[in-house]
GROMACS .gro file of C-alpha atoms in nm:
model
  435
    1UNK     CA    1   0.000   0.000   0.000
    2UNK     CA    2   0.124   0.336  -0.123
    3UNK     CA    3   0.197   0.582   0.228
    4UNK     CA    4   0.027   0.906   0.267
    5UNK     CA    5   0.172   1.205   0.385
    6UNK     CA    6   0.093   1.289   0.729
    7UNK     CA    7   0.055   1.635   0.919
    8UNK     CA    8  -0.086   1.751   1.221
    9UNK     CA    9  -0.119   1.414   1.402
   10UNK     CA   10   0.138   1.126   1.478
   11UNK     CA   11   0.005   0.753   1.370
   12UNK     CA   12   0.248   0.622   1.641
   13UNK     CA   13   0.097   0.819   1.908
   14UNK     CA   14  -0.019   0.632   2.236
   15UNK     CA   15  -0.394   0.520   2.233
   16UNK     CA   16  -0.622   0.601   2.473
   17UNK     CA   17  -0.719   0.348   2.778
   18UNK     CA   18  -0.911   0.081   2.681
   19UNK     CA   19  -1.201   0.113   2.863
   20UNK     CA   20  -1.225   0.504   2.774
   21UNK     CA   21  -1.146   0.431   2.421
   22UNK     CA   22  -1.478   0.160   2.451
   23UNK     CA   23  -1.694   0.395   2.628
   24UNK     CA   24  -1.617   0.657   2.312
   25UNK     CA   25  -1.676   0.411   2.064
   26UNK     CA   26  -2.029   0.282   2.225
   27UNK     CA   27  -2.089   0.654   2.216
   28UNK     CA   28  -2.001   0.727   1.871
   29UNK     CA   29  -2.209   0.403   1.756
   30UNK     CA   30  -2.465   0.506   1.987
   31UNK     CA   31  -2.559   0.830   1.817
   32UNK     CA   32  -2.481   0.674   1.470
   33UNK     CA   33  -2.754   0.395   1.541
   34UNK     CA   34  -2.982   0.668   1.718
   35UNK     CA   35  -2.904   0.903   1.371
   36UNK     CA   36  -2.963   0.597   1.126
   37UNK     CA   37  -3.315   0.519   1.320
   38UNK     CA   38  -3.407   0.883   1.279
   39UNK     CA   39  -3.337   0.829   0.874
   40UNK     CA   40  -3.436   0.481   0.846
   41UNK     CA   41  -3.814   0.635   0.963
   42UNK     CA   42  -3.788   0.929   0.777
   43UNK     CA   43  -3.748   0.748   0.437
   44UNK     CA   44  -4.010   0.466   0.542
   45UNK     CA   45  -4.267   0.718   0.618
   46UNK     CA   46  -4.193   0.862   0.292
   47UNK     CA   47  -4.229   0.558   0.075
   48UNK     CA   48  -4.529   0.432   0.305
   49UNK     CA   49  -4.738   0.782   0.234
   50UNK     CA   50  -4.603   0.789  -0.117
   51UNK     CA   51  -4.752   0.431  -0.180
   52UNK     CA   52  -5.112   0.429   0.002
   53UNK     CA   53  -5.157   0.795  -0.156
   54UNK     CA   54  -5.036   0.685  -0.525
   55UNK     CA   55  -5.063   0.293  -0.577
   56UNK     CA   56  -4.859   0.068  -0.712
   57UNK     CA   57  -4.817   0.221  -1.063
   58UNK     CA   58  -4.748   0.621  -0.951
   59UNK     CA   59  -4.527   0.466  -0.674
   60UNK     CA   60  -4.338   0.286  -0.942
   61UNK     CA   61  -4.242   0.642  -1.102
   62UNK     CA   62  -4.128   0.780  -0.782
   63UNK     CA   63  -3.938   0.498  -0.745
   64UNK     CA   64  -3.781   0.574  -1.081
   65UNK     CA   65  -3.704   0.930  -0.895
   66UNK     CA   66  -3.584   0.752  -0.599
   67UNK     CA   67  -3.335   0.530  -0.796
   68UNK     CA   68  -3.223   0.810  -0.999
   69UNK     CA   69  -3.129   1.092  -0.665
   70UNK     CA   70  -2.959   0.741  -0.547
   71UNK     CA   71  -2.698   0.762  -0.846
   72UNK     CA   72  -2.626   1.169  -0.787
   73UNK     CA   73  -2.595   1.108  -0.404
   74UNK     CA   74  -2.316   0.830  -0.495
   75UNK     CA   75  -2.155   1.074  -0.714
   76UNK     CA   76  -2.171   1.345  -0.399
   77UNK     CA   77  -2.027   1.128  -0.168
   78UNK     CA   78  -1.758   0.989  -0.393
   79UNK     CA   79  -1.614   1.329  -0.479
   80UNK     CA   80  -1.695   1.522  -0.154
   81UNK     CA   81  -1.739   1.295   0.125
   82UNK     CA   82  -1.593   0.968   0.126
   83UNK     CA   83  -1.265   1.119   0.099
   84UNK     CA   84  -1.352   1.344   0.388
   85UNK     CA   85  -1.475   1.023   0.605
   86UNK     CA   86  -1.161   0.837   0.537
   87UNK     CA   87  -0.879   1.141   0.548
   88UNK     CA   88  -1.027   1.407   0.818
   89UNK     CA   89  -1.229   1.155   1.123
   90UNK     CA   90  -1.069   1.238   1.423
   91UNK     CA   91  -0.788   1.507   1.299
   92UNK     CA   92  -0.774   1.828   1.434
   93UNK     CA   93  -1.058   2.044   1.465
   94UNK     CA   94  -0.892   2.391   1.208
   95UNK     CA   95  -0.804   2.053   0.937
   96UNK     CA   96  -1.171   1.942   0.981
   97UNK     CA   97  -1.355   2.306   0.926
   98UNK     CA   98  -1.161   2.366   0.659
   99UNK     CA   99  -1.209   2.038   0.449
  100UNK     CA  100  -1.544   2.025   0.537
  101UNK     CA  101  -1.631   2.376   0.398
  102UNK     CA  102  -1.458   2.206   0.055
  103UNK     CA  103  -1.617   1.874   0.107
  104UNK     CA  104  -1.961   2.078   0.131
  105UNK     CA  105  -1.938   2.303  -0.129
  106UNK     CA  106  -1.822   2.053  -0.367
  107UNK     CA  107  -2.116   1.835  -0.277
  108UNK     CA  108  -2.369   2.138  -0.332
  109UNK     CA  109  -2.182   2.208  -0.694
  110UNK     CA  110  -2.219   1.852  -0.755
  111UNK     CA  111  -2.633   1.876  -0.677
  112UNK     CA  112  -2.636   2.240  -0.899
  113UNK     CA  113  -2.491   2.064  -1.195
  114UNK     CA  114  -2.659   1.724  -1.152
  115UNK     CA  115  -2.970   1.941  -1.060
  116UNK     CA  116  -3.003   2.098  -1.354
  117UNK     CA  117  -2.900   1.755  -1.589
  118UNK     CA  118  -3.216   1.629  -1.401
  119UNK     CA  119  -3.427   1.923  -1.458
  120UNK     CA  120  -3.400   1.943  -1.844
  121UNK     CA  121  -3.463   1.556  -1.898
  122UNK     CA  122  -3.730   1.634  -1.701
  123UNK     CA  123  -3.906   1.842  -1.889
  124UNK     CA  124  -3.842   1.692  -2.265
  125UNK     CA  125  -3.906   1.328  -2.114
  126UNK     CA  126  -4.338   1.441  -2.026
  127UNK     CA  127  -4.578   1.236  -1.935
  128UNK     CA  128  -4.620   1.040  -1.578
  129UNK     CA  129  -4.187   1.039  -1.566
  130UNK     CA  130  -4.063   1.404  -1.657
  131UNK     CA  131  -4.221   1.634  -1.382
  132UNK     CA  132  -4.119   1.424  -1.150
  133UNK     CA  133  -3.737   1.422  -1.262
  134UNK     CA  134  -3.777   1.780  -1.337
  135UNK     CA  135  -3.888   1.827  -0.919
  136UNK     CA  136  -3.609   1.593  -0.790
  137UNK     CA  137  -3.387   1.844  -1.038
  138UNK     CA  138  -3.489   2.133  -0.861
  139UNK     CA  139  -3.441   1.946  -0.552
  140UNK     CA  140  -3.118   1.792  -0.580
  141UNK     CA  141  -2.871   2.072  -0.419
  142UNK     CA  142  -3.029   2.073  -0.074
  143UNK     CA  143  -3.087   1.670  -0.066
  144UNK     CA  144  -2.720   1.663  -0.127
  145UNK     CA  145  -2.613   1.955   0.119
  146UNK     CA  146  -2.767   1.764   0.397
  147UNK     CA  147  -2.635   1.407   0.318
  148UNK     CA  148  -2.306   1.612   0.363
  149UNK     CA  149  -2.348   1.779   0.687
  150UNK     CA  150  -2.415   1.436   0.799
  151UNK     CA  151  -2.057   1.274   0.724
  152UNK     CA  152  -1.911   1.613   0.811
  153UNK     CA  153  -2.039   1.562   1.170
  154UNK     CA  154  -1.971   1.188   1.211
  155UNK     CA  155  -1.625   1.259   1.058
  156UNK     CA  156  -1.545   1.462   1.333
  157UNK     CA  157  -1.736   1.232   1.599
  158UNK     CA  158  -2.052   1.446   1.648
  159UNK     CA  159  -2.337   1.216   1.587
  160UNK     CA  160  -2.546   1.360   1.785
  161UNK     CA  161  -2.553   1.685   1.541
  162UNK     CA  162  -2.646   1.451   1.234
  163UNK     CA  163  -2.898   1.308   1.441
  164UNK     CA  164  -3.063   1.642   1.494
  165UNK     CA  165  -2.980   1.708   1.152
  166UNK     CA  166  -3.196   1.445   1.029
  167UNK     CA  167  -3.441   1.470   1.338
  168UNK     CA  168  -3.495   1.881   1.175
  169UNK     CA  169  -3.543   1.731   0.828
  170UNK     CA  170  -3.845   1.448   0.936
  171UNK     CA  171  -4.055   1.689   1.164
  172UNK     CA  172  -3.998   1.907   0.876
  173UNK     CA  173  -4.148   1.622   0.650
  174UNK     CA  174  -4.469   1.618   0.854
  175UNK     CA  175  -4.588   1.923   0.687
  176UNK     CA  176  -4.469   1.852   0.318
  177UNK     CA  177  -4.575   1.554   0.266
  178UNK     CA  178  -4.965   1.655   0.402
  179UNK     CA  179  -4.961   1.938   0.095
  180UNK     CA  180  -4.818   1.706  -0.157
  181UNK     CA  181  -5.093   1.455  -0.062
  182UNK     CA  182  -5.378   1.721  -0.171
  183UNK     CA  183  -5.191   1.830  -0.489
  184UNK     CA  184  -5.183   1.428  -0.533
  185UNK     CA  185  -4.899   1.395  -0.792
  186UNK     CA  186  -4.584   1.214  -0.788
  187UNK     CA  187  -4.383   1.510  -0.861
  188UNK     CA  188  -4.587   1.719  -0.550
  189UNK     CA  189  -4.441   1.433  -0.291
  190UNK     CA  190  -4.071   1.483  -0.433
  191UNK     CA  191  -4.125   1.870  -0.404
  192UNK     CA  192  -4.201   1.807  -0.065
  193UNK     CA  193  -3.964   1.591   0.021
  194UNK     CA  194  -3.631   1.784  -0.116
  195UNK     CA  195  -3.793   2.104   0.048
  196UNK     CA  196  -3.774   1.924   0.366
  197UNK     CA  197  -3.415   1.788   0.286
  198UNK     CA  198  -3.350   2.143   0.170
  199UNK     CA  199  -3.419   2.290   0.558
  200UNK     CA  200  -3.221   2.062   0.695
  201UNK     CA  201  -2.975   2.127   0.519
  202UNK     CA  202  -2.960   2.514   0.593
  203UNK     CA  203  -2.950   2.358   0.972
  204UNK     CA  204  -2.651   2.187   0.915
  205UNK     CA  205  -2.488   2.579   0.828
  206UNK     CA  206  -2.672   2.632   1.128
  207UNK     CA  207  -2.494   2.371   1.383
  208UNK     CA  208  -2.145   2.456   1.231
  209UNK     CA  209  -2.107   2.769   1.154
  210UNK     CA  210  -1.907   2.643   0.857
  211UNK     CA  211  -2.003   2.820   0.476
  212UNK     CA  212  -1.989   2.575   0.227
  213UNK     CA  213  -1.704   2.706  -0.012
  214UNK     CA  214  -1.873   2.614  -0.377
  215UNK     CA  215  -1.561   2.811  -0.498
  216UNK     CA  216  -1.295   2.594  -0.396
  217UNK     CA  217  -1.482   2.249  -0.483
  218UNK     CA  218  -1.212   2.254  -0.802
  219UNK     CA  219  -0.909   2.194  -0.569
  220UNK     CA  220  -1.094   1.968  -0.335
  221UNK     CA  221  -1.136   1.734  -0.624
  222UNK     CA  222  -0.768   1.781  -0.709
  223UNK     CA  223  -0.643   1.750  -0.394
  224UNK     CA  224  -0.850   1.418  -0.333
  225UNK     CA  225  -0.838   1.249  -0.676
  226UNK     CA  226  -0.624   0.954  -0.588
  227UNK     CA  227  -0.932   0.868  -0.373
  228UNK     CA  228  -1.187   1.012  -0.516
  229UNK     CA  229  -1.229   0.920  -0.856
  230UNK     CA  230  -1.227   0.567  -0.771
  231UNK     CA  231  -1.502   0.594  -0.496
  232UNK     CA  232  -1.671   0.809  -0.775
  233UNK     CA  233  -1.657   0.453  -1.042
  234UNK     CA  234  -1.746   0.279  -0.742
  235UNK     CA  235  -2.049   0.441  -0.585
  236UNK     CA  236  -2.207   0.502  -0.917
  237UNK     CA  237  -2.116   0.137  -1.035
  238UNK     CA  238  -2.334   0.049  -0.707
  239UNK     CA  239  -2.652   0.285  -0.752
  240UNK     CA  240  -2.610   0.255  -1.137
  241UNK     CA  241  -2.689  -0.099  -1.096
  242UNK     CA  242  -2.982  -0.044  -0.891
  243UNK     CA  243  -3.116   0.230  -1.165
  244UNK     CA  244  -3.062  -0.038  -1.451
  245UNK     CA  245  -3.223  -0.290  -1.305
  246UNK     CA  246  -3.517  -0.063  -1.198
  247UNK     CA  247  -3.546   0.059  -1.556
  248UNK     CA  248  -3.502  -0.280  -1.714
  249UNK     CA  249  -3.723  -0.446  -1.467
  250UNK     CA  250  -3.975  -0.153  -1.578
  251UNK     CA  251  -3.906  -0.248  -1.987
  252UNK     CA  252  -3.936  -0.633  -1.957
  253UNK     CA  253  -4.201  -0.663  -1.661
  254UNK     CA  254  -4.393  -0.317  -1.620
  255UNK     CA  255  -4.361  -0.024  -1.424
  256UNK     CA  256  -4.583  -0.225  -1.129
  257UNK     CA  257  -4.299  -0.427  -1.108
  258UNK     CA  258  -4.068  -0.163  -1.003
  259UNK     CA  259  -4.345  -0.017  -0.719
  260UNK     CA  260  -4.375  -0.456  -0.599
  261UNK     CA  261  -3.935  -0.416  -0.545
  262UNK     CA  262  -3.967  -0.098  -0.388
  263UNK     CA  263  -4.204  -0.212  -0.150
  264UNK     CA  264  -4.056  -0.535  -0.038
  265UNK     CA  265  -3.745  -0.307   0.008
  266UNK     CA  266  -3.996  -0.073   0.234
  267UNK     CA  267  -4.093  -0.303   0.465
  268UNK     CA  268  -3.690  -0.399   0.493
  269UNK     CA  269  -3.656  -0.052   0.552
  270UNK     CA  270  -3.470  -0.025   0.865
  271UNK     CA  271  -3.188  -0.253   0.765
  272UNK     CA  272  -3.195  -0.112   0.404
  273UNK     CA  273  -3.121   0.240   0.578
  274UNK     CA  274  -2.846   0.158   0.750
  275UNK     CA  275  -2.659   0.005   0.476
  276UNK     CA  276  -2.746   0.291   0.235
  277UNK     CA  277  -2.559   0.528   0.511
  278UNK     CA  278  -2.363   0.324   0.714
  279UNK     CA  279  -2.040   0.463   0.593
  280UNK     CA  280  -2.126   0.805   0.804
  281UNK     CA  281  -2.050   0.561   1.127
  282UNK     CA  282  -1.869   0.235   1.024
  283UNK     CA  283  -1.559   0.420   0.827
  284UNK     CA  284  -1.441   0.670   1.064
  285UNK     CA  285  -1.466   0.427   1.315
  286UNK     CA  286  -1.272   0.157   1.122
  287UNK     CA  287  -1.021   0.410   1.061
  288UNK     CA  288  -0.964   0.501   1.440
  289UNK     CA  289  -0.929   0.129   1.493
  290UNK     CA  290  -0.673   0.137   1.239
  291UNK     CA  291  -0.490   0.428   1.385
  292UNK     CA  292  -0.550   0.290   1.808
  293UNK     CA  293  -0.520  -0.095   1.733
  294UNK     CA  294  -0.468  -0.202   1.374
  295UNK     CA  295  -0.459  -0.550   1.483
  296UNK     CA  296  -0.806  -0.522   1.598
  297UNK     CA  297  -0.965  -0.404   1.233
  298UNK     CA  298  -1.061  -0.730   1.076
  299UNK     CA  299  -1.247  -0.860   1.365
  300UNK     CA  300  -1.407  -0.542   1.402
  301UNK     CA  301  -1.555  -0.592   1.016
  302UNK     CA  302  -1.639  -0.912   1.117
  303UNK     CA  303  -1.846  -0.794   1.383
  304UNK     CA  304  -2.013  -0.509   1.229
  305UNK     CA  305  -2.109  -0.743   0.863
  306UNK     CA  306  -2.221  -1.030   1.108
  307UNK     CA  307  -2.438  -0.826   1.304
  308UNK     CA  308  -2.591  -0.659   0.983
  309UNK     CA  309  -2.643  -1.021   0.830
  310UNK     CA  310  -2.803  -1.145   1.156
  311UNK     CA  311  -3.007  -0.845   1.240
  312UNK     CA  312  -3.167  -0.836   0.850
  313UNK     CA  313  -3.259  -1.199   0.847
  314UNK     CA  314  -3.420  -1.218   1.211
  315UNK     CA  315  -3.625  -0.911   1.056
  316UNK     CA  316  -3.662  -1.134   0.749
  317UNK     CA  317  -3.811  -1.394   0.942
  318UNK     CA  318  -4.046  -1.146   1.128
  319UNK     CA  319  -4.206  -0.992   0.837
  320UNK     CA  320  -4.253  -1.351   0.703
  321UNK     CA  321  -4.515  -1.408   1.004
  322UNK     CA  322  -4.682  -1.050   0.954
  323UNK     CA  323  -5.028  -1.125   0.920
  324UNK     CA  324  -5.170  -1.025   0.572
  325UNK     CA  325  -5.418  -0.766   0.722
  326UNK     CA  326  -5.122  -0.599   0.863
  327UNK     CA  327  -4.942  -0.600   0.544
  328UNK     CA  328  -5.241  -0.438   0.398
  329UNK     CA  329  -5.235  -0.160   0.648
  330UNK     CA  330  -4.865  -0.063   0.552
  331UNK     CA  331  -4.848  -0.076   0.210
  332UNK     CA  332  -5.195  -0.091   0.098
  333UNK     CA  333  -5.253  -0.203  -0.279
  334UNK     CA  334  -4.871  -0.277  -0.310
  335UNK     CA  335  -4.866  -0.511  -0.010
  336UNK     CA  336  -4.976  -0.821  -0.230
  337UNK     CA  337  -4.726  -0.796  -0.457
  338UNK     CA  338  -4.418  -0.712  -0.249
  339UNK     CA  339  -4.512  -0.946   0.010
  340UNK     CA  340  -4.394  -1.255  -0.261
  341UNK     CA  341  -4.061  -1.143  -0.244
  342UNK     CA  342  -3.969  -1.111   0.084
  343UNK     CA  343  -3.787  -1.395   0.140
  344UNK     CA  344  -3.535  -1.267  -0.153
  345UNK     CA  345  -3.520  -0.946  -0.016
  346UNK     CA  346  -3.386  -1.081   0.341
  347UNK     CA  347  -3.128  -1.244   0.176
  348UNK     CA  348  -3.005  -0.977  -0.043
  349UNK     CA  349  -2.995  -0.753   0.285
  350UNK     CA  350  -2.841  -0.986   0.439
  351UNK     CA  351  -2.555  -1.040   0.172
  352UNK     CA  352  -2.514  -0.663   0.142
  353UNK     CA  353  -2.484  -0.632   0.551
  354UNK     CA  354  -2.212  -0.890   0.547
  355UNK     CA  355  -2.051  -0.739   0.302
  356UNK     CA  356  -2.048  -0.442   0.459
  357UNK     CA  357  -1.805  -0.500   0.690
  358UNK     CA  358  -1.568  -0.575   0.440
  359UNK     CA  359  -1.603  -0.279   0.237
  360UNK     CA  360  -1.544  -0.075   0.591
  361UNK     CA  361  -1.260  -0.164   0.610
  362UNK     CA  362  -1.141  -0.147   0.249
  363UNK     CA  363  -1.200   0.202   0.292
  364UNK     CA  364  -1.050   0.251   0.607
  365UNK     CA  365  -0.694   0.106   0.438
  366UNK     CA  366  -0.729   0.306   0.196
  367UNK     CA  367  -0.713   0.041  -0.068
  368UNK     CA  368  -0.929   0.228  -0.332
  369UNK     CA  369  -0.865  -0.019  -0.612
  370UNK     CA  370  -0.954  -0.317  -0.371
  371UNK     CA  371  -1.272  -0.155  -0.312
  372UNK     CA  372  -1.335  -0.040  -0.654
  373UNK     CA  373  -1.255  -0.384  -0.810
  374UNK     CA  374  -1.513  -0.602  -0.552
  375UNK     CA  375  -1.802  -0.345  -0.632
  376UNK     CA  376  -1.746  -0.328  -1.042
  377UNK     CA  377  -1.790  -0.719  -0.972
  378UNK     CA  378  -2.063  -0.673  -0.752
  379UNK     CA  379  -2.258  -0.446  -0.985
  380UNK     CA  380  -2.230  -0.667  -1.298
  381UNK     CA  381  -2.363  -0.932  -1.083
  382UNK     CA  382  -2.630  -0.763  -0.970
  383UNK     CA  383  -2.757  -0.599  -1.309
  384UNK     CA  384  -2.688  -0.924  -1.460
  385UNK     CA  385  -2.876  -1.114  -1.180
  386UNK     CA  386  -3.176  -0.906  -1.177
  387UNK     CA  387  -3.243  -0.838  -1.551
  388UNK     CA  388  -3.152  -1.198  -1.641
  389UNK     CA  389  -3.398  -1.325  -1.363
  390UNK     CA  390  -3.639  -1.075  -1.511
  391UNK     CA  391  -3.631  -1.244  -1.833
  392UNK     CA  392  -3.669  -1.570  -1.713
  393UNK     CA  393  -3.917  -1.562  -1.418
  394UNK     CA  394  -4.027  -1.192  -1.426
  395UNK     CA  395  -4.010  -0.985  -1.096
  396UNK     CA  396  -3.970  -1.316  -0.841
  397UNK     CA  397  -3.710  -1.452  -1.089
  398UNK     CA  398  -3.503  -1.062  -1.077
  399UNK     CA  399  -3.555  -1.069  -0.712
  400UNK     CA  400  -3.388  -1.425  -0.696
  401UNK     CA  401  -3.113  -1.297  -0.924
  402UNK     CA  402  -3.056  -1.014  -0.704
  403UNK     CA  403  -2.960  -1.239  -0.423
  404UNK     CA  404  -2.777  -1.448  -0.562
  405UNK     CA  405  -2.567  -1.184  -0.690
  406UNK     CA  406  -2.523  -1.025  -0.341
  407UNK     CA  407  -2.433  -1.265  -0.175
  408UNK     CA  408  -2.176  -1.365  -0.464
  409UNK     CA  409  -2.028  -1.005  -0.438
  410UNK     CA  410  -2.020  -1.050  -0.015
  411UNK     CA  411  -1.741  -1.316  -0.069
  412UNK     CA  412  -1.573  -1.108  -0.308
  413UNK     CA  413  -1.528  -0.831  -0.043
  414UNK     CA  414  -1.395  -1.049   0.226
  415UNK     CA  415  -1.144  -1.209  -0.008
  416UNK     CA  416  -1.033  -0.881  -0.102
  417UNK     CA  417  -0.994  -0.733   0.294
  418UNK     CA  418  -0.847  -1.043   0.362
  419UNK     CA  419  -0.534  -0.977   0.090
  420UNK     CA  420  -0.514  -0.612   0.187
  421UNK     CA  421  -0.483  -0.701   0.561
  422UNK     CA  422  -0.218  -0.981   0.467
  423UNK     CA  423  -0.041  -0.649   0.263
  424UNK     CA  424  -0.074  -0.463   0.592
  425UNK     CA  425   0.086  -0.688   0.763
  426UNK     CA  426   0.397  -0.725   0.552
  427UNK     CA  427   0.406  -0.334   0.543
  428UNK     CA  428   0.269  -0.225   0.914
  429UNK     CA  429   0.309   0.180   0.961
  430UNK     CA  430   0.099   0.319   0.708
  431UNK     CA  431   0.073   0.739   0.709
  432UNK     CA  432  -0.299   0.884   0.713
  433UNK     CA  433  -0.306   1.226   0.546
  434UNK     CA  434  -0.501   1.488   0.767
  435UNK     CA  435  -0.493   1.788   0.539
   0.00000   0.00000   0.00000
């Protein structure tokens, strides 16, 4: 592994106690579970109001929207805040404000640009699809201003700001989302819930007092490209796979079929969150193991992909003895067609939490090719997977496909933190850049 140049902190320095260094991780986790709830209800209550209000069809086009502001968030935190997760968690608080008022204004030019991309398809596509690309266009620079406040704060070990970040942005939701249900259009509910995202995000100015520096997002870029262009290829190999296989699913089965995924991935919402954001907590961490006990960073992954697994297919197991009536009551119409692909669902969860760990700690090494390599393999799999299944067996045979493939691309990972540990350990005092 190449070194980084290192200022403003010592890798060799003495780590803290044990038992203090515990109690501050259980705290840090703490908060970043607590922050991860607050989301994880956010978005369900979203896609729950979206899909009794609309049905299965209009839900299917928001989930087209919801695919799409996936892709743009991956390119976001690629550029702008992965780097800052893996270079700047725990450094000194003048290095911190000063790459986070980068890492933020590079994420906001990223959601102007993207924004306006969006905006323009939007309104030559028409029809059910364009005004609702054309909102999330509109909408795109404040949904990606707070996702960005939110690493910036669990870079520097603040959860409990991106808690109340995201805390601001759900009772803010409340409101939205009851005047997008009497205008009663898809692009209405993604008006209302950017503008929501779009408050919490001037919060999140609010809590730091940082500016975000638009201005100076050209030099973060450059200063972070041996990092961030590869997280770039990887996060938008990940959610590009996801939007191909919602838009083929949509060619070869219907549109419905894209509302029946989304659903089953509703009522696996809680897990589902948590992987979506569980860099903001599971990276810095992995990198302060690496810094206080490097020895200790594979069992750590192990531990935190384990857990994931466990946790998604005991709630698996739970929603497969939900009564019907119940089912009904959540999802409405959709309920009778997501409820047949539950048991795929689970296990795709499952695969991705395992995987998880690995990828944690990918990152946390640095290894950017590792990482990028396992999810360009992961990605084919799971386009190939889910379109091919599609073909064959229609939305039960994608959602099959799907799991297979994650699971598949869960080995991959831990093969490829395995290697980079072995490298590690032939080359043990790695430098962590901090500016």
């Amino acid at each position: 592994m190449t070194p980084m140049t290192t200022q403003g902190e010592n890798p060799r320095t003495t780590a803290p106690p044990a038992g203090s260094a515990r109690r501050a991780l259980v705290g840090r986790l703490s908060w970043g579970l607590a922050d991860q709830a607050a989301s994880s209800i956010s978005n369900f209550a979203v896609g729950i109001y979206v899909a009794r209000s609309l049905g299965v069809t209009a839900f299917g086009v928001f989930s087209l929207a919801w695919v799409t502001y996936g892709v743009v968030l991956n390119v976001s935190r690629g550029l702008a805040t992965d780097p800052l997760v893996v270079r700047f968690s725990g450094v000194p608080d003048a290095s911190w404000r000063g790459a986070v008022a980068r890492s933020t204004g590079t994420a906001l030019g990223v959601g102007t640009a993207l924004g306006v991309v969006c905006l323009v398809a939007g309104l030559g596509l028409g029809g059910r699809v364009g005004p609702a690309f054309a909102a999330l266009g509109v909408m795109l620079p404040g949904l990606l201003l707070q996702d960005a406040w939110r690493f910036s704060f669990f870079a520097a070990g603040a959860g409990r700001k991106a808690f109340l970040n995201d805390v601001v942005w759900g009772v803010a939701l409340v409101p939205a989302m009851v005047l997008a249900a009497h205008a009663g259009s898809v692009a209405a509910f993604v008006l209302a819930w950017g503008a929501s995202a779009t408050v919490a995000g001037g919060y999140g100015y609010l809590q730091s007092g940082i500016r975000p520096r638009m201005t100076e997002a050209r030099g973060w870029l450059r200063e972070q490209r041996d990092l961030g262009y590869r997280y770039l290829v990887e996060n938008v190999s990940l959610s590009g796979a996801s939007q191909l296989r919602a838009y083929g699913l949509g060619a070869i089965v219907g549109v419905s079929a894209v509302g029946a995924v989304r659903g089953a991935e509703l009522l696996m919402g809680p897990f589902l969150a948590v992987l979506m954001g569980l860099s903001l907590v599971t990276v810095p961490e992995a990198a302060r193991v690496l810094r206080q006990a490097p020895h200790q960073l594979g069992r750590f992954c192990l531990l935190l992909g384990g857990g994931q697994a466990t946790g998604a297919l005991l709630w698996g197991a739970a929603l497969l003895l939900m009564p019907g009536r119940l089912g009904e009551l959540v999802l409405g119409d959709v309920w009778h067609s997501s409820s047949q692909l539950v048991v795929q669902i689970t296990l795709s969860v499952a695969g991705a939490g395992l995987g998880t760990g690995a990828a944690a700690g990918l990152r946390a090494l640095g290894a950017a090719r590792r990482s990028l390599r396992c999810q360009l393999f992961a990605s084919a799999c799971y386009v190939g997977g889910g379109l091919g299944g599609a073909a064959v067996a229609g939305t039960a045979g994608s959602a099959w496909g799907v799991a297979a493939a994650t699971v598949s691309g869960s080995a991959v990972w831990w093969l490829q933190l395995r290697s980079a540990l072995r490298e590690r350990h032939r080359d043990p005092i790695p430098e962590v850049r901090t500016s």
